[in-house]
XYZ file of C-alpha atoms in Angstrom:
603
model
C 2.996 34.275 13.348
C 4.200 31.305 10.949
C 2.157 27.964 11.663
C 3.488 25.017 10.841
C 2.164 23.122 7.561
C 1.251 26.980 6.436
C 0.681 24.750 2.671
C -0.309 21.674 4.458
C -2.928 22.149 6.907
C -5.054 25.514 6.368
C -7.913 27.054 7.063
C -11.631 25.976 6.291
C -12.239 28.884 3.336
C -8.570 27.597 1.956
C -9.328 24.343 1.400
C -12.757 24.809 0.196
C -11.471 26.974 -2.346
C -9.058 24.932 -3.428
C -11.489 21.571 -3.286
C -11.970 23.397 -6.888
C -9.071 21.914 -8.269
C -7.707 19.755 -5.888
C -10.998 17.004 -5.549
C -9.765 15.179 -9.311
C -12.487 12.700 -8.098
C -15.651 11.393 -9.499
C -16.323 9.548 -5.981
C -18.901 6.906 -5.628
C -21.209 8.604 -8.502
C -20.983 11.786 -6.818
C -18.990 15.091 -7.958
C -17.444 17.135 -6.040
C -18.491 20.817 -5.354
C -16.585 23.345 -7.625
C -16.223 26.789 -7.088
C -16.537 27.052 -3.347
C -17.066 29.722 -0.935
C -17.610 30.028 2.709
C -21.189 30.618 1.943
C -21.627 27.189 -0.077
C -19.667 24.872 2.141
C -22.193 25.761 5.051
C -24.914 23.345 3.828
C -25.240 19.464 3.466
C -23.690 19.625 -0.041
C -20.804 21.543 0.687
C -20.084 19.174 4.198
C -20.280 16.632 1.298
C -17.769 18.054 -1.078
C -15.364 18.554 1.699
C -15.543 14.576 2.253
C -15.004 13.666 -1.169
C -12.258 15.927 -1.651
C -11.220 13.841 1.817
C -11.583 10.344 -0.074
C -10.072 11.846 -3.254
C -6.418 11.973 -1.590
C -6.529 7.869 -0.926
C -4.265 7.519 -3.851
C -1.977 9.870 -2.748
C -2.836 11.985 -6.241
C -4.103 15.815 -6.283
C -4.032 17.998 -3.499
C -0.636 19.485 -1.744
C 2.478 17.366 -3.187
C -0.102 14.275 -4.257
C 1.795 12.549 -7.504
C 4.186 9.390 -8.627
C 6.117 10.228 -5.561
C 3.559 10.056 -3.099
C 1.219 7.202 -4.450
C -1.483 5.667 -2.178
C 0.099 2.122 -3.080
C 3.038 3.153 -1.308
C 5.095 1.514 -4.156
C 8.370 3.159 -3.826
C 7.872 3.712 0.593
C 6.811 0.014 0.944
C 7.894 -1.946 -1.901
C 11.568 -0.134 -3.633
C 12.676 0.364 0.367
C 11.566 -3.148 1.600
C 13.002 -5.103 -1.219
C 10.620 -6.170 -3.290
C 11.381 -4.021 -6.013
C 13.990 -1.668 -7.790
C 13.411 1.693 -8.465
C 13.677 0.735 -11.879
C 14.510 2.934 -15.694
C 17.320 4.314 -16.089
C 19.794 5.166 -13.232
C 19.914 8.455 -14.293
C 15.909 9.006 -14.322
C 14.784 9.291 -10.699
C 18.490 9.089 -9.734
C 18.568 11.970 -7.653
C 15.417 11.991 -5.989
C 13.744 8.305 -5.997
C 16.856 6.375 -5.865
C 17.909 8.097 -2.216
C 14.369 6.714 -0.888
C 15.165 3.081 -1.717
C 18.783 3.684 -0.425
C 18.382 5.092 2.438
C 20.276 7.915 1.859
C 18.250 10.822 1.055
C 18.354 14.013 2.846
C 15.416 15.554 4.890
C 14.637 18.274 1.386
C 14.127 14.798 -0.720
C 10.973 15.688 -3.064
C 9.558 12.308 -2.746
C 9.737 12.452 1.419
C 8.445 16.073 1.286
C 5.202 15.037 -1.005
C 4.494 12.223 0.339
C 4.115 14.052 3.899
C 2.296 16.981 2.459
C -0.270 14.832 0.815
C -0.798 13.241 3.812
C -1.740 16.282 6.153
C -4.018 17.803 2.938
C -6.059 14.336 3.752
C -5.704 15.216 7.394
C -6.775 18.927 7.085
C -9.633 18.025 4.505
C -10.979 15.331 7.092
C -10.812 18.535 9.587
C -12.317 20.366 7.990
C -15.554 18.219 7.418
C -15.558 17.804 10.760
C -16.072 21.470 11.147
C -18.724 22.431 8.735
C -20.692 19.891 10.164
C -22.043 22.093 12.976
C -22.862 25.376 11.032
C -24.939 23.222 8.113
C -28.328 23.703 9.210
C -29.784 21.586 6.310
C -27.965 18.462 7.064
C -30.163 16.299 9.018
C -28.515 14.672 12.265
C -28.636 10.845 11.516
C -26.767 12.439 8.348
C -24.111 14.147 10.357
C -23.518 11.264 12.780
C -22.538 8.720 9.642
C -20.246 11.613 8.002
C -18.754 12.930 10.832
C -17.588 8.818 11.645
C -16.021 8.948 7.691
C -13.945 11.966 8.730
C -12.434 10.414 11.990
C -11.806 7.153 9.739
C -9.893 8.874 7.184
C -8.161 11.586 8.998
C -7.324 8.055 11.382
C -6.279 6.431 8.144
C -4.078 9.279 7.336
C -2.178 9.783 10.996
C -1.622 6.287 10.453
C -0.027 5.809 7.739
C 2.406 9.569 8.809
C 2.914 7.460 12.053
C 4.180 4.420 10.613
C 6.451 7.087 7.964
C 7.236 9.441 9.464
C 7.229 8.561 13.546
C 6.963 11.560 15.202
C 4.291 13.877 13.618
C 2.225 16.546 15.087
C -1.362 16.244 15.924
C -4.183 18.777 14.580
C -7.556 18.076 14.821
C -10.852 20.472 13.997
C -10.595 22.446 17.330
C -7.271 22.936 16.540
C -6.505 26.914 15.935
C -2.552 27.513 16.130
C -1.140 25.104 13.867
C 2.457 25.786 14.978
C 2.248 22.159 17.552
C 5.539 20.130 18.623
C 5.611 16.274 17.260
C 6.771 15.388 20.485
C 3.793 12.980 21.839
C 2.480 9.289 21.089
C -0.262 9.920 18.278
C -1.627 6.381 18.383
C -3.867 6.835 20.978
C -5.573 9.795 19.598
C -5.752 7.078 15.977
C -7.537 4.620 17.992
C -9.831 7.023 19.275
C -11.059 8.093 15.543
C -11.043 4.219 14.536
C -13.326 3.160 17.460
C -15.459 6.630 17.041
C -16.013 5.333 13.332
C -16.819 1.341 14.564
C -19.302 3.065 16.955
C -20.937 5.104 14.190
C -20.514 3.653 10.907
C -23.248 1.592 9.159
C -22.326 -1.741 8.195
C -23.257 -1.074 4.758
C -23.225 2.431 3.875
C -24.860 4.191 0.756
C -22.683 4.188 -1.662
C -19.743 1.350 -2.311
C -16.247 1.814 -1.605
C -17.154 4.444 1.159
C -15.665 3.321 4.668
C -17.645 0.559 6.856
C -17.860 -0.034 10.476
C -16.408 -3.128 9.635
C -13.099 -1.232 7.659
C -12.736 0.737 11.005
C -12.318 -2.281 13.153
C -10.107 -3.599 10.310
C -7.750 -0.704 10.399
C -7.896 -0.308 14.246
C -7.103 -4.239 14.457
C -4.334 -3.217 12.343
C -3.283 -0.165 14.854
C -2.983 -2.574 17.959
C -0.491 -4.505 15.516
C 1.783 -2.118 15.122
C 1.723 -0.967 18.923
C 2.465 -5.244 19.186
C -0.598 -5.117 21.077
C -1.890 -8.705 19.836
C -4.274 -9.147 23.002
C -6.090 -6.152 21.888
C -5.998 -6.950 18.136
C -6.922 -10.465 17.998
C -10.973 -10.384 19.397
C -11.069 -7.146 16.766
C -9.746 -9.516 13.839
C -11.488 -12.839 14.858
C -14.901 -10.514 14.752
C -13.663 -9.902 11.365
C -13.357 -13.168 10.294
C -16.833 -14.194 11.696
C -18.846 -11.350 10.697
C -17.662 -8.861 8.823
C -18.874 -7.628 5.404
C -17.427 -5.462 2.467
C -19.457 -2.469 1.589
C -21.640 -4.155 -0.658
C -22.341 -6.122 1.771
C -20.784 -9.341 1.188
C -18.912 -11.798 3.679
C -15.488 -11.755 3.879
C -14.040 -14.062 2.189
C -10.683 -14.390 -0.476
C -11.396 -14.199 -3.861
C -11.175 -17.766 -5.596
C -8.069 -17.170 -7.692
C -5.358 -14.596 -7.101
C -5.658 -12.463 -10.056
C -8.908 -11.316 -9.443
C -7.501 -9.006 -6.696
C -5.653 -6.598 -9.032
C -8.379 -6.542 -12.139
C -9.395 -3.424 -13.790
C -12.902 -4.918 -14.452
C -15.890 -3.201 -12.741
C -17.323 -6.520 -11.673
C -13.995 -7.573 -9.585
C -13.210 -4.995 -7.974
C -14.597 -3.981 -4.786
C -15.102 -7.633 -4.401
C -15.644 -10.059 -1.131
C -11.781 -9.817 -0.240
C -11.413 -6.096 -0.505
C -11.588 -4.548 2.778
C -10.598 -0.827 1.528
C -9.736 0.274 -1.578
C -9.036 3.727 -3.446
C -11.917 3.895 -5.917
C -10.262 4.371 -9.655
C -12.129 5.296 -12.951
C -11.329 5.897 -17.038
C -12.550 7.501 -19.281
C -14.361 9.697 -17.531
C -13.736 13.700 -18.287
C -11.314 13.558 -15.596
C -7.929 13.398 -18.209
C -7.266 10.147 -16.576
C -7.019 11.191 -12.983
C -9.325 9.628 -11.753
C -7.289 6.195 -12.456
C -4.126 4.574 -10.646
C -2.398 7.786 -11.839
C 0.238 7.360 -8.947
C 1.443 4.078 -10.520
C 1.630 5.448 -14.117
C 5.244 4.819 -14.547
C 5.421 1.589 -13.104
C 4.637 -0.514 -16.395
C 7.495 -2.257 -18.955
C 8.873 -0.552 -21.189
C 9.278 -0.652 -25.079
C 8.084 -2.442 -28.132
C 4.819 -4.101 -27.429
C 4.753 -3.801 -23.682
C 1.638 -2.891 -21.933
C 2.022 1.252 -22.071
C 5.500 1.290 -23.535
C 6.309 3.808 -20.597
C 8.238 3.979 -18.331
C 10.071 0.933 -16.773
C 10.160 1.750 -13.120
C 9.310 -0.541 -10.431
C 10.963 -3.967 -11.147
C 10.673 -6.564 -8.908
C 13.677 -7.719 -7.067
C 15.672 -10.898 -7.906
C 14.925 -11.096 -4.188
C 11.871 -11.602 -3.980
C 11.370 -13.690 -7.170
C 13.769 -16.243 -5.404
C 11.043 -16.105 -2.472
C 8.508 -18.111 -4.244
C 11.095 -21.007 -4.476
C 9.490 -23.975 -2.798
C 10.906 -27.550 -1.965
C 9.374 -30.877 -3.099
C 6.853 -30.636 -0.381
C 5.519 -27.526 -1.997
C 6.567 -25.466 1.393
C 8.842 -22.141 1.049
C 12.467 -21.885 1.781
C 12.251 -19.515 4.956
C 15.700 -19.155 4.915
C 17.750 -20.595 1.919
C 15.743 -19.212 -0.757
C 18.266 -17.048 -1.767
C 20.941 -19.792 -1.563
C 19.579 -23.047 -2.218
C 20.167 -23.735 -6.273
C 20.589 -20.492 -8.879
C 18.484 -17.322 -9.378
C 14.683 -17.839 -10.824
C 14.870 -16.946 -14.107
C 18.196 -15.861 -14.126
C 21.645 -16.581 -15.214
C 22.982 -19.700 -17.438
C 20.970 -21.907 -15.313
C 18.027 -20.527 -13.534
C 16.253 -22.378 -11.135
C 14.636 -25.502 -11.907
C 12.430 -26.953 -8.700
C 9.304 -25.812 -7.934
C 7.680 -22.404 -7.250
C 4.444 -20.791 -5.838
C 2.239 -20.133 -8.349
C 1.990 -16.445 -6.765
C 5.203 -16.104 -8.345
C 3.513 -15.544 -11.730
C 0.675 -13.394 -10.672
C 2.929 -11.018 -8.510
C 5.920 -10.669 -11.564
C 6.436 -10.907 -15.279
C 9.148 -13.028 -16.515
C 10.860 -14.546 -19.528
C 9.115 -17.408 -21.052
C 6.369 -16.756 -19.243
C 2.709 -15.431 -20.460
C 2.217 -11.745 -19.386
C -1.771 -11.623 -19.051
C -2.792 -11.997 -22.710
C 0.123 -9.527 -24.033
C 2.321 -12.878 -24.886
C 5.628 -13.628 -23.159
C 7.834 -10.300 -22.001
C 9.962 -9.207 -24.335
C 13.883 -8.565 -23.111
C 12.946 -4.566 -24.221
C 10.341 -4.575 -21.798
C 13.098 -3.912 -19.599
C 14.624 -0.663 -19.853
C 18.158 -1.222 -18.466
C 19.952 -3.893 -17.800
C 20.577 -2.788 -14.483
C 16.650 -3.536 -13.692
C 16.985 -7.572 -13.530
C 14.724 -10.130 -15.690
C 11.242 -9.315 -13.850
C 8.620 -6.436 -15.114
C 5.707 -5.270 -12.866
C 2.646 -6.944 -13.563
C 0.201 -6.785 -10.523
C -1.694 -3.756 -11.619
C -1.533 -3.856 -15.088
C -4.090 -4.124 -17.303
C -4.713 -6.991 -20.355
C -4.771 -6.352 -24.139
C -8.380 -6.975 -23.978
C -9.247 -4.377 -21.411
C -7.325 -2.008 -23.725
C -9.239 1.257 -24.100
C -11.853 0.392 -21.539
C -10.107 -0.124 -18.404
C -6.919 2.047 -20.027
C -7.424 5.574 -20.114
C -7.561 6.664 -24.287
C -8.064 10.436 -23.374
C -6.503 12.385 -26.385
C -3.678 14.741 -25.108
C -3.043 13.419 -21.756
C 0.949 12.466 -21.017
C 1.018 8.806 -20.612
C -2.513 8.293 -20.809
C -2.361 4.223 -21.802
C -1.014 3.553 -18.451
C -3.658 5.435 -16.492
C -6.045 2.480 -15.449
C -8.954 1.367 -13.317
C -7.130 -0.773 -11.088
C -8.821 0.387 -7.359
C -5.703 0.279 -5.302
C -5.933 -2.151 -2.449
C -5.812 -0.833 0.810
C -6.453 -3.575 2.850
C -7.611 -6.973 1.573
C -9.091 -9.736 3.607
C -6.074 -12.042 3.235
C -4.347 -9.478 5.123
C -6.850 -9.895 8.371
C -5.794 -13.451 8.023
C -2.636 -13.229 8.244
C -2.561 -10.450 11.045
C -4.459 -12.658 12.917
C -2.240 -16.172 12.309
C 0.351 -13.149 13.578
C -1.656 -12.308 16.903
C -2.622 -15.763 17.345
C 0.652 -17.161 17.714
C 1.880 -14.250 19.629
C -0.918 -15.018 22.248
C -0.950 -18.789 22.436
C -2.955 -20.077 19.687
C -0.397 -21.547 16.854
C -3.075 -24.159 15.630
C -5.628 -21.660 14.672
C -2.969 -19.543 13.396
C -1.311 -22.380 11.274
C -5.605 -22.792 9.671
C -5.528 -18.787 8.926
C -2.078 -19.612 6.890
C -3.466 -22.210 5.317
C -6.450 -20.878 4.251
C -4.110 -17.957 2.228
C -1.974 -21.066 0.602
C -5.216 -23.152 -0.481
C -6.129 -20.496 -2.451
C -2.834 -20.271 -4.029
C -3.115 -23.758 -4.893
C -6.572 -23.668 -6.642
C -5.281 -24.502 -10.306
C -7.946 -22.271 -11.544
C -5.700 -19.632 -10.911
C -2.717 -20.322 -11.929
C -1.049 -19.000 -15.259
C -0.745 -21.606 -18.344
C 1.097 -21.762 -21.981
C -0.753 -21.647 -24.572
C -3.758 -20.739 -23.269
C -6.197 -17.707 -24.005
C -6.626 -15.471 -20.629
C -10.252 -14.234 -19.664
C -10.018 -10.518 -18.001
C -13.739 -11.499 -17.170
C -12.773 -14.279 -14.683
C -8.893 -12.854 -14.424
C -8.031 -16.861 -15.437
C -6.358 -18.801 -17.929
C -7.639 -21.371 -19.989
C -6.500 -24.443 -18.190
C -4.412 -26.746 -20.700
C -1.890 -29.710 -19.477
C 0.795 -27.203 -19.631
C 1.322 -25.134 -16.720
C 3.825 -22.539 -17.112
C 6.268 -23.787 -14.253
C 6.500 -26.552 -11.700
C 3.824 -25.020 -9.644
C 3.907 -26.610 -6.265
C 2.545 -25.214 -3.150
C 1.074 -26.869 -0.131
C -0.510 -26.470 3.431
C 1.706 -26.427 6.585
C 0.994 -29.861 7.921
C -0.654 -30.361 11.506
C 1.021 -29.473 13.939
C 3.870 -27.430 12.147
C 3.438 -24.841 14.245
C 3.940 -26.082 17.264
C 7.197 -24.279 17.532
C 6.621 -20.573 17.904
C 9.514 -19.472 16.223
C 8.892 -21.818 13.079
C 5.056 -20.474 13.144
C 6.588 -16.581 13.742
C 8.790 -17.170 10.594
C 6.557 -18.920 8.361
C 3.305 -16.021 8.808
C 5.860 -13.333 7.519
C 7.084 -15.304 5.232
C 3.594 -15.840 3.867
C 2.948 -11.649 4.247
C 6.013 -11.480 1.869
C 4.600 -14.349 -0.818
C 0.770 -12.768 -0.163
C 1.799 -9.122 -0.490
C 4.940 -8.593 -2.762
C 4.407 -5.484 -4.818
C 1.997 -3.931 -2.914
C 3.583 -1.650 -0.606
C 3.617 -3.712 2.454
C 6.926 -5.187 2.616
C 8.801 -1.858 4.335
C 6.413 -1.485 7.665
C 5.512 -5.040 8.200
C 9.704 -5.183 8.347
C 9.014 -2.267 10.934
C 6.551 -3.870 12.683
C 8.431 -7.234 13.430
C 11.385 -5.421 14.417
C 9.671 -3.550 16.970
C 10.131 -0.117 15.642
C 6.639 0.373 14.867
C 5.552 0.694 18.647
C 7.982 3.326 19.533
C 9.186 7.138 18.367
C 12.809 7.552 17.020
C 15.235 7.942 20.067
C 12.741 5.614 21.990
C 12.986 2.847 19.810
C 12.725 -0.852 20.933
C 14.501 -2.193 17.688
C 15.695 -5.454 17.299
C 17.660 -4.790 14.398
C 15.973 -7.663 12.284
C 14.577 -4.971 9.704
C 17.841 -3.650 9.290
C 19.120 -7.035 8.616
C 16.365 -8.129 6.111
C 17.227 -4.813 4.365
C 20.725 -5.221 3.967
C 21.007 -8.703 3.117
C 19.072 -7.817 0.461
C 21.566 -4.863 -1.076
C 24.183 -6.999 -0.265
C 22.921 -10.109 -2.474
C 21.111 -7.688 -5.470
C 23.623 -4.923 -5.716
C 25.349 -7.545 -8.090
C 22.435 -7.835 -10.430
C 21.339 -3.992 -9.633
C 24.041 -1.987 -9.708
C 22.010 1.121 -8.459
C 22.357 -0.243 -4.903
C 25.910 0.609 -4.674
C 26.150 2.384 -1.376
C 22.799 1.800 -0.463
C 22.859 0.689 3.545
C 20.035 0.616 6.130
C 21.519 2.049 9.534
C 19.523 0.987 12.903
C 17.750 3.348 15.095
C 17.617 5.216 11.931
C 15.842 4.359 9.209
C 12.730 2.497 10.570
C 11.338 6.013 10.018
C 11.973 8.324 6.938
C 13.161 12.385 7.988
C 10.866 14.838 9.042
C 10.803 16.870 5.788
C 13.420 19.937 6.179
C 10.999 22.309 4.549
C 8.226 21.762 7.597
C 10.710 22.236 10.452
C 11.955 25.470 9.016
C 8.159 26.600 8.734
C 8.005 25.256 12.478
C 10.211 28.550 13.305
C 7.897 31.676 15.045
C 9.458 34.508 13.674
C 12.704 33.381 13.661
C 12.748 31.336 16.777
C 13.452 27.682 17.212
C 11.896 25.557 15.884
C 8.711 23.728 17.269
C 9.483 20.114 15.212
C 11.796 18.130 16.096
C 13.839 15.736 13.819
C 13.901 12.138 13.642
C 17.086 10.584 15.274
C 19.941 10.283 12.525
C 18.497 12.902 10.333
């Protein structure tokens, strides 16, 4: 009989064999197992392999359909669809495949849909499959077990999540799980919940190695499961627990980094820092031909003469969302005129003149305006004019970190723009603002309006902000501060008492998610989230058609700078969730019958 995912989720002996090839990861200071058999996964080091090969997938690179078009940052599912970005190059490059994503109008056999579902399920069925070898290795000792066996639940949780929140209705496998061919029918979220609280239960605050999953990550992530089933009563004790208690896995307190910039360095002694709740774990230059770096994001760097990379120009952020960092005298953003109060930021004749966030700088690369220590942007870096003023610039790296924290592998395709950037899966700004979200959904609008200001402080610390003339320290990821900041930086607390009206307070924490997050793959499903859609499956959707909204206001106000959003159009009760890929249904069919998934509504 045909099971579903026949290349997605497999046997045991299939994916050991293929942990071979498919684990591209140097993980924590440990390498995987190569050249597996049945007879070497049955021990404590092959149960080990299996789990790095698990962690390896994080970044959405290796394994089944891992690549560009399935990154771990979520980049082109988050960012391109939510409107933080453009697709970016030229039209024609991605045109038929990418562009549809962004546009909402790809069909269910789109490659970048189809990957980034496959990928997903090779984390689930690798996770599985730990979770299986477990019981027949005699050598592994059971205090052992217990921790690894919690690391498997958290990332085959972490994986259902995010196909939940991309998918809507997927099927559920688990490691008792023997026919494969299941319907997608049921509510999944319980059964994530249940791995997220079996991994709190059993997880070691600080576990051996860094960058491994903590108990603390697990309540993090099932904090961050409540939110999207908008259930904030639930969610909030998880996230205030955070706040008070939790600790990275080095060990360190929560808390966010002192300047901005040092969330998206390449240097070894930044990452993994006090703010970074989960990350994918990157590395250069180290036998791995540059895999074991942010490959996923390798095309998303300017382009041309003297840019960081000189490849490939994809990923440039919206005039949309540069316009969000507008703020008024008071240093406060424009919730709701920032896209027509005075002219485009950095754009046109006369570009905007008042103030901005600082963020603005940090999250995008514009004219006139120092680019880490490569100098201002050049117009080049911009490989069509159809692509805006702004160049990506969170996660790339500085001339000074050039051929340390760049890959320089000879022969590799593209190998300057595979970097050590660990991607950021969850940071501690974004347990903040989750819970100013739950807060003010439950009652509490002062302690959410101290959570928001506690994000915006830090924005205002003038250590962080980006100067002219001024030498730039990867070190410290700061400027040297001279009189001469490079805009009329102005941001501010909410005063007391501004959120005393729940609607203002609702408005002004996702406003803040947008400012905090551009870039970084958020944007789409917090959009979900707010509108409802998040809590329900497609055809039982409790949408109220904000996302849609958001989404088309903003093709309808960049299709004039961008004109690769002609037709692009974000239908309700449709697109909050992305098609079941065409391929998997049609391997749903039992010889020949009907098939066992069903499609998303519109698709």
């Amino acid at each position: 009989m045909k099971k579903i995912h026949l290349k997605v989720i497999v046997p045991l002996v299939l994916v050991a064999l293929c942990l071979a090839y498919s684990c591209k990861k140097n993980l924590l200071d440990q390498n995987p197992i190569g050249n597996l058999s049945p007879a070497t996964v049955s021990n404590a080091a092959g149960v080990n392999g299996i789990l790095i090969g698990a962690y390896s997938l994080l970044d959405g690179v290796g394994g089944i359909g891992g690549g560009s078009n399935a990154s771990g940052s979520n980049w082109m599912f988050g960012s391109v669809a939510g409107g933080d970005a453009y697709k970016g190059s030229q039209p024609s490059d991605g045109g038929q495949d990418a562009l549809p994503v962004g546009n909402f109008t790809a069909n269910t056999f789109n490659i970048y849909i189809q990957n980034r579902y496959s990928v997903l399920f090779d984390g689930v069925a690798r996770s599985n499959d730990v979770l299986r070898t477990i019981p027949v290795a005699k050598d592994l000792p059971a205090d052992q077990a217990k921790v690894i066996a919690a690391e498997a639940k958290f990332l085959r949780a972490f994986y259902y999540l995010e196909l939940r929140r991309t998918f809507g209705q997927v099927p559920y496998v688990d490691e008792t799980t023997t026919d494969y061919n299941v319907p997608n029918t049921a509510e999944i979220f319980p059964k994530i919940e249940a791995d997220f609280k079996a991994a709190m239960a059993d997880l070691p605050a600080i576990p051996n190695n860094v960058g491994r999953a903590n108990k603390w990550a697990a309540q993090a992530y099932l904090a961050k499961t409540y939110m999207y089933e908008r259930n904030f009563a639930a969610a909030l004790p998880l996230l205030q627990g955070l706040i008070s208690g939790g600790v990275t896995s080095k060990g360190d307190k929560y808390k966010l980094n002192d300047v901005f910039q040092q969330n998206f360095s390449p240097e070894a002694s930044q990452k993994n820092s006090a703010e970074s709740v989960f990350a994918a774990q990157t590395s250069v230059n180290d036998g791995a031909n540059g895999q074991n770096g942010n490959a996923g994001d390798d095309l998303n760097f300017p382009y041309g003469d003297g840019a960081p990379g000189g490849c490939c120009g994809w990923f440039n952020p919206s005039q949309t969302l540069g316009n969000s960092f507008k703020t008024d005298a008071n240093g406060l953003p424009l919730l709701d005129t920032y896209n027509t109060v005075g002219q485009d930021v950095s754009n046109g004749a006369t570009p905007w003149s008042g103030n901005v966030d600082p963020r603005l700088d940090i999250t995008v690369g514009r004219p006139g305006v120092p680019y880490l220590d490569w100098g201002n942007p050049k117009p080049n870096w911009i490989r069509d004019a159809t692509n805006g003023v702004f160049n990506p610039r969170k996660n790339v790296y500085s001339l000074a970190e050039r051929g340390s924290n760049s890959d320089v592998t000879p022969g590799v395709w593209n190998n300057v723009q595979l970097v050590s950037n660990n991607i950021n899966l969850m940071r501690y700004s974004d347990i903040l603002l989750m819970a100013a979200e739950a807060e003010i959904e439950v009652g509490s609008t002062a302690a959410a309006e101290t959570d928001v200001n506690l994000v915006r402080a830090r924005a205002a610390n003038v250590k962080g902000w980006v100067y002219k003339n001024s030498t730039y320290a990867p070190g410290s990821s700061t400027y040297a501060i001279t009189a001469t900041p490079a805009d009329k930086y102005k941001v501010s607390p909410y005063p007391a008492g501004s959120f005393g009206d729940k609607n203002y307070a609702r408005k002004a924490v996702r406003f803040e998610r947008k400012l905090e997050f551009g870039m970084e793959g958020m944007r789409f499903f917090d959009l979900q989230r707010w509108d409802g859609a998040s809590a329900g499956l497609p055809g039982k959707l409790t949408s109220d058609g904000s996302m849609a909204a958001a989404i088309n206001a903003f093709f309808a106000y960049d299709v004039r700078i961008n004109s690769q959003l002609q037709g692009a159009h974000f239908t309700p009760n449709k697109n909050e969730y992305y098609p079941i890929p065409g391929k998997q249904i049609d391997l749903s069919k039992s010889l020949g019958g009907k098939a066992i998934l069903v499609q998303n509504n519109g698709y």
